[in-house]
């Protein structure tokens, strides 16, 4: 098997969980993989192959290559035994019926000087075991056999979800078939996850109770001597914290490739809630909080808003993200920062003059000394290349503000009117494109007092895609909203005017009905007496008793006291009220 023209070729092989299969070829100089439908070819030089493992996988058998600099390469889809005579006439016929494993192991041994290790996975189905951090991946072992392995290149973030719980987030593919987060040297974006299915594992949680011992390694010492020397000075700490710190270090989550260009400290975020330090890098930025850390690619920023608040003290910077941030089961498609208008900072960009002039000319300045909201906006815009969207000049509220105070259900916020969309912040951040609006309905709900001061608007979307309701808008803002929607040629339905005319008509009808009822009652004669006799136990003897109860000008004649006396079963009160009648009889 010597000579540059001799190849080992395998069809229907999947590279790194790719959706599309391809052809894998091995030669003395290295190996290569090309997708069947066309695309970029992945190659790996023989000098970069560090180790190889053979095991059963999803689509047959998998060859896992641990490279010296590119992490883990997974080749899945190998068969146990196939006849390759019709494909490889140059290969000795004795090899045509050999198993893939034998062909691969021979090629790796002869060409690369590497023995292919056969590994069997744990099949017990246990969800408890031991986590092992290797050079290129996190392995979860059950009874000294791997249940699963996760390459570090697949891990995009990790957080402490609780005292004894660690959440591990996986990289998500973007719409163009690449990945939202790709580490240098990773093979993940080579024919991988293009047109991936709708269901994909995005997070895994490890419950790690108890404490563990952290041993500090000293350079130049052997492994055995190192363990003995560090036993006494070993630091005992929470096991989950140690797992988290080790994974952060191994997966290089905390250390993004390249230098930090700028850092903003202790920035208040309304969504997700908390204070974060912002580290700006060449292709991504990182939010560092007390509990959660996030790493976000600039390519994930789809919208960039600068929205002044109505208090004339703060302004909001809103970033629309796709894929959204994840915190457990909660998704945050928008990142909302709140900055003070009067807070000024001095910032020196941490980049060379050559990089500044070659890559960011007319985009970034070497030095900033301005209000913090302007500096953050300019740095984000320069590094991400996104256009900043601001409120429309066609809208101004009754008090001259650019946002209208309202609420979505129980959450209060501000609704901003932009040139091509509506934006409600901070929670739940809601973005509505005007081209998707079918009609805006203005209405009043609630009691008479609240209805006179506020109103609601309901934005109905085209194609039956639902609606958004914004409540408790000040009545003074009605004209401003109507003028804006008319200027944007958006249909408006004013139910308040219809309701007002309906109330007037109802009031007139009630007045007319009241007068007609009096006439009918006068003509009915003894009909009222017949109806009143239905309840024979009723204590009232005439309509005047009922009228006196609801007449605010009526002076009580003591009938209620008489009823209370009857209820108590005593007749003394009646006798005290009757003497004047007896005196009148005596006088006669």
GROMACS .gro file of C-alpha atoms in nm, residues 52-382:
model
  331
   52UNK     CA    1  -0.806   0.730   1.597
   53UNK     CA    2  -1.096   0.539   1.753
   54UNK     CA    3  -1.349   0.295   1.604
   55UNK     CA    4  -1.696   0.250   1.756
   56UNK     CA    5  -2.060   0.193   1.670
   57UNK     CA    6  -2.250   0.514   1.597
   58UNK     CA    7  -2.577   0.650   1.459
   59UNK     CA    8  -2.539   0.548   1.093
   60UNK     CA    9  -2.325   0.238   1.128
   61UNK     CA   10  -1.969   0.258   1.252
   62UNK     CA   11  -1.773   0.573   1.322
   63UNK     CA   12  -1.409   0.661   1.282
   64UNK     CA   13  -1.319   0.934   1.529
   65UNK     CA   14  -0.994   1.114   1.462
   66UNK     CA   15  -0.830   1.320   1.736
   67UNK     CA   16  -0.626   1.574   1.548
   68UNK     CA   17  -0.332   1.760   1.693
   69UNK     CA   18  -0.473   2.108   1.625
   70UNK     CA   19  -0.829   2.081   1.486
   71UNK     CA   20  -1.008   1.904   1.767
   72UNK     CA   21  -1.222   1.600   1.692
   73UNK     CA   22  -1.318   1.481   1.341
   74UNK     CA   23  -1.610   1.237   1.324
   75UNK     CA   24  -1.664   1.016   1.017
   76UNK     CA   25  -1.983   0.812   1.048
   77UNK     CA   26  -2.144   0.559   0.813
   78UNK     CA   27  -1.885   0.283   0.773
   79UNK     CA   28  -2.006  -0.073   0.713
   80UNK     CA   29  -1.900  -0.403   0.858
   81UNK     CA   30  -1.841  -0.590   0.530
   82UNK     CA   31  -1.892  -0.470   0.172
   83UNK     CA   32  -1.765  -0.582  -0.168
   84UNK     CA   33  -1.553  -0.300  -0.311
   85UNK     CA   34  -1.409  -0.489  -0.614
   86UNK     CA   35  -1.616  -0.296  -0.866
   87UNK     CA   36  -1.489   0.037  -0.731
   88UNK     CA   37  -1.119  -0.025  -0.670
   89UNK     CA   38  -0.950  -0.224  -0.944
   90UNK     CA   39  -0.602  -0.107  -0.836
   91UNK     CA   40  -0.635  -0.260  -0.488
   92UNK     CA   41  -0.540  -0.618  -0.422
   93UNK     CA   42  -0.844  -0.845  -0.454
   94UNK     CA   43  -0.773  -0.991  -0.113
   95UNK     CA   44  -0.884  -0.655   0.033
   96UNK     CA   45  -1.209  -0.626  -0.159
   97UNK     CA   46  -1.417  -0.822   0.089
   98UNK     CA   47  -1.243  -0.707   0.402
   99UNK     CA   48  -1.433  -0.512   0.662
  100UNK     CA   49  -1.403  -0.136   0.665
  101UNK     CA   50  -1.233  -0.154   1.001
  102UNK     CA   51  -0.957  -0.378   0.870
  103UNK     CA   52  -0.898  -0.155   0.569
  104UNK     CA   53  -0.891   0.158   0.784
  105UNK     CA   54  -0.670   0.009   1.052
  106UNK     CA   55  -0.416  -0.110   0.793
  107UNK     CA   56  -0.411   0.228   0.621
  108UNK     CA   57  -0.367   0.416   0.949
  109UNK     CA   58  -0.094   0.178   1.066
  110UNK     CA   59   0.108   0.179   0.743
  111UNK     CA   60   0.056   0.539   0.629
  112UNK     CA   61   0.019   0.731   0.955
  113UNK     CA   62   0.183   0.502   1.210
  114UNK     CA   63  -0.131   0.503   1.430
  115UNK     CA   64  -0.320   0.210   1.579
  116UNK     CA   65  -0.699   0.245   1.552
  117UNK     CA   66  -0.847   0.177   1.896
  118UNK     CA   67  -1.176  -0.015   1.918
  119UNK     CA   68  -1.413   0.127   2.179
  120UNK     CA   69  -1.744  -0.006   2.305
  121UNK     CA   70  -2.007   0.228   2.445
  122UNK     CA   71  -2.201   0.175   2.767
  123UNK     CA   72  -2.550   0.047   2.685
  124UNK     CA   73  -2.698   0.022   3.035
  125UNK     CA   74  -2.904   0.338   2.994
  126UNK     CA   75  -2.790   0.487   3.324
  127UNK     CA   76  -2.801   0.864   3.357
  128UNK     CA   77  -2.536   0.873   3.628
  129UNK     CA   78  -2.168   0.817   3.582
  130UNK     CA   79  -1.835   0.995   3.578
  131UNK     CA   80  -1.741   1.295   3.365
  132UNK     CA   81  -1.393   1.293   3.216
  133UNK     CA   82  -1.224   1.589   3.050
  134UNK     CA   83  -0.997   1.470   2.771
  135UNK     CA   84  -0.789   1.681   2.538
  136UNK     CA   85  -1.059   1.736   2.276
  137UNK     CA   86  -1.392   1.630   2.428
  138UNK     CA   87  -1.603   1.578   2.738
  139UNK     CA   88  -1.673   1.208   2.796
  140UNK     CA   89  -1.949   1.071   3.020
  141UNK     CA   90  -1.847   0.724   3.136
  142UNK     CA   91  -2.065   0.453   3.287
  143UNK     CA   92  -1.869   0.164   3.442
  144UNK     CA   93  -1.553   0.278   3.264
  145UNK     CA   94  -1.723   0.280   2.923
  146UNK     CA   95  -1.824   0.598   2.740
  147UNK     CA   96  -2.199   0.657   2.728
  148UNK     CA   97  -2.149   0.965   2.508
  149UNK     CA   98  -1.884   1.219   2.418
  150UNK     CA   99  -1.924   1.589   2.344
  151UNK     CA  100  -1.644   1.761   2.148
  152UNK     CA  101  -1.546   2.094   2.300
  153UNK     CA  102  -1.597   2.253   1.959
  154UNK     CA  103  -1.970   2.171   1.991
  155UNK     CA  104  -2.005   2.364   2.319
  156UNK     CA  105  -2.094   2.730   2.283
  157UNK     CA  106  -2.153   2.823   2.646
  158UNK     CA  107  -2.190   2.693   3.000
  159UNK     CA  108  -2.348   2.838   3.313
  160UNK     CA  109  -2.409   2.747   3.675
  161UNK     CA  110  -2.782   2.680   3.673
  162UNK     CA  111  -2.791   2.610   4.047
  163UNK     CA  112  -2.575   2.523   4.343
  164UNK     CA  113  -2.514   2.170   4.214
  165UNK     CA  114  -2.622   2.204   3.851
  166UNK     CA  115  -2.427   2.301   3.540
  167UNK     CA  116  -2.597   2.385   3.208
  168UNK     CA  117  -2.404   2.315   2.886
  169UNK     CA  118  -2.527   2.488   2.570
  170UNK     CA  119  -2.447   2.359   2.222
  171UNK     CA  120  -2.369   2.560   1.912
  172UNK     CA  121  -2.664   2.622   1.682
  173UNK     CA  122  -2.648   2.632   1.302
  174UNK     CA  123  -2.728   2.957   1.125
  175UNK     CA  124  -2.956   2.991   0.826
  176UNK     CA  125  -2.675   2.963   0.574
  177UNK     CA  126  -2.563   2.628   0.699
  178UNK     CA  127  -2.277   2.760   0.909
  179UNK     CA  128  -2.274   2.776   1.282
  180UNK     CA  129  -2.356   3.054   1.515
  181UNK     CA  130  -2.039   2.988   1.710
  182UNK     CA  131  -1.733   2.837   1.542
  183UNK     CA  132  -1.397   2.795   1.712
  184UNK     CA  133  -1.073   2.831   1.519
  185UNK     CA  134  -0.966   2.501   1.367
  186UNK     CA  135  -1.309   2.346   1.405
  187UNK     CA  136  -1.447   2.135   1.122
  188UNK     CA  137  -1.807   2.212   1.215
  189UNK     CA  138  -1.875   2.446   0.925
  190UNK     CA  139  -1.752   2.206   0.656
  191UNK     CA  140  -2.061   2.048   0.503
  192UNK     CA  141  -2.215   2.034   0.846
  193UNK     CA  142  -2.575   2.073   0.960
  194UNK     CA  143  -2.679   2.233   0.634
  195UNK     CA  144  -3.059   2.205   0.617
  196UNK     CA  145  -3.061   2.054   0.963
  197UNK     CA  146  -3.386   1.916   1.100
  198UNK     CA  147  -3.625   2.119   1.313
  199UNK     CA  148  -3.532   1.930   1.632
  200UNK     CA  149  -3.183   1.957   1.767
  201UNK     CA  150  -3.024   1.920   2.110
  202UNK     CA  151  -2.941   2.269   2.235
  203UNK     CA  152  -2.875   2.218   2.606
  204UNK     CA  153  -2.772   1.949   2.853
  205UNK     CA  154  -2.763   1.975   3.233
  206UNK     CA  155  -2.537   1.792   3.474
  207UNK     CA  156  -2.624   1.749   3.841
  208UNK     CA  157  -2.298   1.734   4.036
  209UNK     CA  158  -2.342   1.708   4.415
  210UNK     CA  159  -2.082   1.725   4.688
  211UNK     CA  160  -1.734   1.868   4.686
  212UNK     CA  161  -1.421   1.794   4.486
  213UNK     CA  162  -1.052   1.859   4.527
  214UNK     CA  163  -0.881   2.097   4.292
  215UNK     CA  164  -0.513   2.021   4.246
  216UNK     CA  165  -0.280   2.288   4.121
  217UNK     CA  166  -0.033   2.160   3.864
  218UNK     CA  167   0.329   2.264   3.874
  219UNK     CA  168   0.535   2.279   3.559
  220UNK     CA  169   0.827   2.042   3.529
  221UNK     CA  170   0.694   1.786   3.778
  222UNK     CA  171   0.598   1.430   3.699
  223UNK     CA  172   0.240   1.314   3.733
  224UNK     CA  173   0.300   1.092   4.036
  225UNK     CA  174   0.515   1.339   4.223
  226UNK     CA  175   0.270   1.612   4.136
  227UNK     CA  176  -0.022   1.430   4.296
  228UNK     CA  177   0.176   1.357   4.612
  229UNK     CA  178   0.297   1.714   4.648
  230UNK     CA  179  -0.048   1.862   4.594
  231UNK     CA  180  -0.245   1.636   4.826
  232UNK     CA  181  -0.171   1.853   5.129
  233UNK     CA  182  -0.222   2.186   4.954
  234UNK     CA  183  -0.520   2.078   4.743
  235UNK     CA  184  -0.817   2.313   4.751
  236UNK     CA  185  -1.157   2.160   4.821
  237UNK     CA  186  -1.452   2.334   4.656
  238UNK     CA  187  -1.801   2.276   4.526
  239UNK     CA  188  -1.792   1.997   4.266
  240UNK     CA  189  -2.027   2.179   4.030
  241UNK     CA  190  -1.808   2.491   4.042
  242UNK     CA  191  -1.499   2.287   3.963
  243UNK     CA  192  -1.676   2.115   3.671
  244UNK     CA  193  -1.790   2.455   3.541
  245UNK     CA  194  -1.445   2.613   3.566
  246UNK     CA  195  -1.277   2.313   3.403
  247UNK     CA  196  -1.522   2.312   3.114
  248UNK     CA  197  -1.482   2.687   3.065
  249UNK     CA  198  -1.107   2.634   3.039
  250UNK     CA  199  -1.115   2.324   2.818
  251UNK     CA  200  -1.378   2.455   2.577
  252UNK     CA  201  -1.212   2.798   2.572
  253UNK     CA  202  -1.545   2.964   2.640
  254UNK     CA  203  -1.395   3.241   2.848
  255UNK     CA  204  -1.107   3.306   2.609
  256UNK     CA  205  -1.229   3.412   2.269
  257UNK     CA  206  -0.969   3.409   1.994
  258UNK     CA  207  -0.805   3.747   1.963
  259UNK     CA  208  -0.770   4.041   2.196
  260UNK     CA  209  -1.043   4.237   2.367
  261UNK     CA  210  -1.101   4.552   2.163
  262UNK     CA  211  -1.313   4.728   2.427
  263UNK     CA  212  -1.477   4.661   2.763
  264UNK     CA  213  -1.781   4.826   2.923
  265UNK     CA  214  -1.824   4.754   3.294
  266UNK     CA  215  -2.142   4.701   3.495
  267UNK     CA  216  -2.397   4.779   3.223
  268UNK     CA  217  -2.759   4.744   3.336
  269UNK     CA  218  -2.965   4.504   3.125
  270UNK     CA  219  -3.343   4.495   3.147
  271UNK     CA  220  -3.364   4.179   2.935
  272UNK     CA  221  -3.223   3.947   3.057
  273UNK     CA  222  -3.234   4.122   3.393
  274UNK     CA  223  -2.901   4.195   3.560
  275UNK     CA  224  -2.573   4.380   3.533
  276UNK     CA  225  -2.313   4.253   3.290
  277UNK     CA  226  -1.963   4.346   3.182
  278UNK     CA  227  -1.941   4.363   2.802
  279UNK     CA  228  -1.621   4.245   2.631
  280UNK     CA  229  -1.598   4.333   2.262
  281UNK     CA  230  -1.396   4.107   2.030
  282UNK     CA  231  -1.335   4.095   1.658
  283UNK     CA  232  -1.626   3.867   1.567
  284UNK     CA  233  -1.823   3.838   1.891
  285UNK     CA  234  -1.897   3.998   2.226
  286UNK     CA  235  -1.934   3.847   2.568
  287UNK     CA  236  -2.164   3.933   2.859
  288UNK     CA  237  -2.012   3.847   3.196
  289UNK     CA  238  -2.251   3.845   3.490
  290UNK     CA  239  -2.242   3.711   3.844
  291UNK     CA  240  -2.440   3.399   3.752
  292UNK     CA  241  -2.460   3.375   3.372
  293UNK     CA  242  -2.212   3.434   3.092
  294UNK     CA  243  -2.313   3.472   2.729
  295UNK     CA  244  -2.105   3.473   2.413
  296UNK     CA  245  -2.279   3.621   2.110
  297UNK     CA  246  -2.158   3.643   1.751
  298UNK     CA  247  -2.205   3.975   1.573
  299UNK     CA  248  -2.363   3.774   1.293
  300UNK     CA  249  -2.646   3.688   1.534
  301UNK     CA  250  -2.744   4.056   1.561
  302UNK     CA  251  -3.035   4.108   1.321
  303UNK     CA  252  -3.171   4.439   1.452
  304UNK     CA  253  -3.005   4.730   1.631
  305UNK     CA  254  -3.223   4.996   1.799
  306UNK     CA  255  -3.139   5.316   1.988
  307UNK     CA  256  -3.451   5.426   2.178
  308UNK     CA  257  -3.461   5.725   2.418
  309UNK     CA  258  -3.681   5.686   2.726
  310UNK     CA  259  -3.947   5.937   2.825
  311UNK     CA  260  -3.773   6.032   3.150
  312UNK     CA  261  -3.502   6.228   2.960
  313UNK     CA  262  -3.249   6.050   3.184
  314UNK     CA  263  -3.195   5.710   3.021
  315UNK     CA  264  -3.176   5.560   2.675
  316UNK     CA  265  -3.223   5.201   2.563
  317UNK     CA  266  -3.001   5.000   2.329
  318UNK     CA  267  -3.191   4.699   2.191
  319UNK     CA  268  -3.030   4.414   1.996
  320UNK     CA  269  -3.248   4.166   1.809
  321UNK     CA  270  -3.078   3.825   1.815
  322UNK     CA  271  -3.122   3.514   1.602
  323UNK     CA  272  -3.059   3.260   1.742
  324UNK     CA  273  -3.186   3.408   2.069
  325UNK     CA  274  -3.012   3.391   2.404
  326UNK     CA  275  -3.108   3.092   2.614
  327UNK     CA  276  -3.129   3.077   2.992
  328UNK     CA  277  -3.266   2.736   3.080
  329UNK     CA  278  -3.605   2.707   2.911
  330UNK     CA  279  -3.629   3.085   2.862
  331UNK     CA  280  -3.543   3.240   2.527
  332UNK     CA  281  -3.443   3.603   2.487
  333UNK     CA  282  -3.475   3.717   2.123
  334UNK     CA  283  -3.395   4.075   2.229
  335UNK     CA  284  -3.116   4.214   2.444
  336UNK     CA  285  -3.220   4.540   2.617
  337UNK     CA  286  -2.957   4.765   2.780
  338UNK     CA  287  -3.036   5.082   2.977
  339UNK     CA  288  -2.773   5.358   2.990
  340UNK     CA  289  -2.768   5.702   3.152
  341UNK     CA  290  -2.760   6.001   2.921
  342UNK     CA  291  -2.536   6.210   3.146
  343UNK     CA  292  -2.274   5.939   3.213
  344UNK     CA  293  -1.957   6.003   3.015
  345UNK     CA  294  -1.664   5.767   2.968
  346UNK     CA  295  -1.320   5.776   2.813
  347UNK     CA  296  -1.235   5.470   2.603
  348UNK     CA  297  -0.915   5.379   2.421
  349UNK     CA  298  -0.967   5.107   2.160
  350UNK     CA  299  -0.732   4.813   2.215
  351UNK     CA  300  -0.621   4.759   1.856
  352UNK     CA  301  -0.321   4.850   1.649
  353UNK     CA  302  -0.325   5.139   1.409
  354UNK     CA  303  -0.280   4.901   1.115
  355UNK     CA  304  -0.591   4.700   1.208
  356UNK     CA  305  -0.786   5.018   1.270
  357UNK     CA  306  -0.697   5.164   0.931
  358UNK     CA  307  -0.723   4.843   0.729
  359UNK     CA  308  -1.037   4.681   0.876
  360UNK     CA  309  -1.226   4.957   1.055
  361UNK     CA  310  -1.145   5.272   0.866
  362UNK     CA  311  -1.432   5.523   0.897
  363UNK     CA  312  -1.605   5.274   1.130
  364UNK     CA  313  -1.414   5.309   1.456
  365UNK     CA  314  -1.202   5.576   1.620
  366UNK     CA  315  -0.892   5.511   1.828
  367UNK     CA  316  -1.029   5.712   2.120
  368UNK     CA  317  -1.375   5.805   2.250
  369UNK     CA  318  -1.471   6.057   2.515
  370UNK     CA  319  -1.847   6.092   2.498
  371UNK     CA  320  -2.167   5.985   2.680
  372UNK     CA  321  -2.161   5.610   2.734
  373UNK     CA  322  -2.469   5.539   2.524
  374UNK     CA  323  -2.306   5.702   2.222
  375UNK     CA  324  -1.979   5.514   2.272
  376UNK     CA  325  -2.152   5.176   2.310
  377UNK     CA  326  -2.362   5.245   2.001
  378UNK     CA  327  -2.065   5.347   1.787
  379UNK     CA  328  -1.848   5.052   1.894
  380UNK     CA  329  -2.127   4.800   1.835
  381UNK     CA  330  -2.207   4.954   1.499
  382UNK     CA  331  -1.841   4.959   1.394
   0.00000   0.00000   0.00000
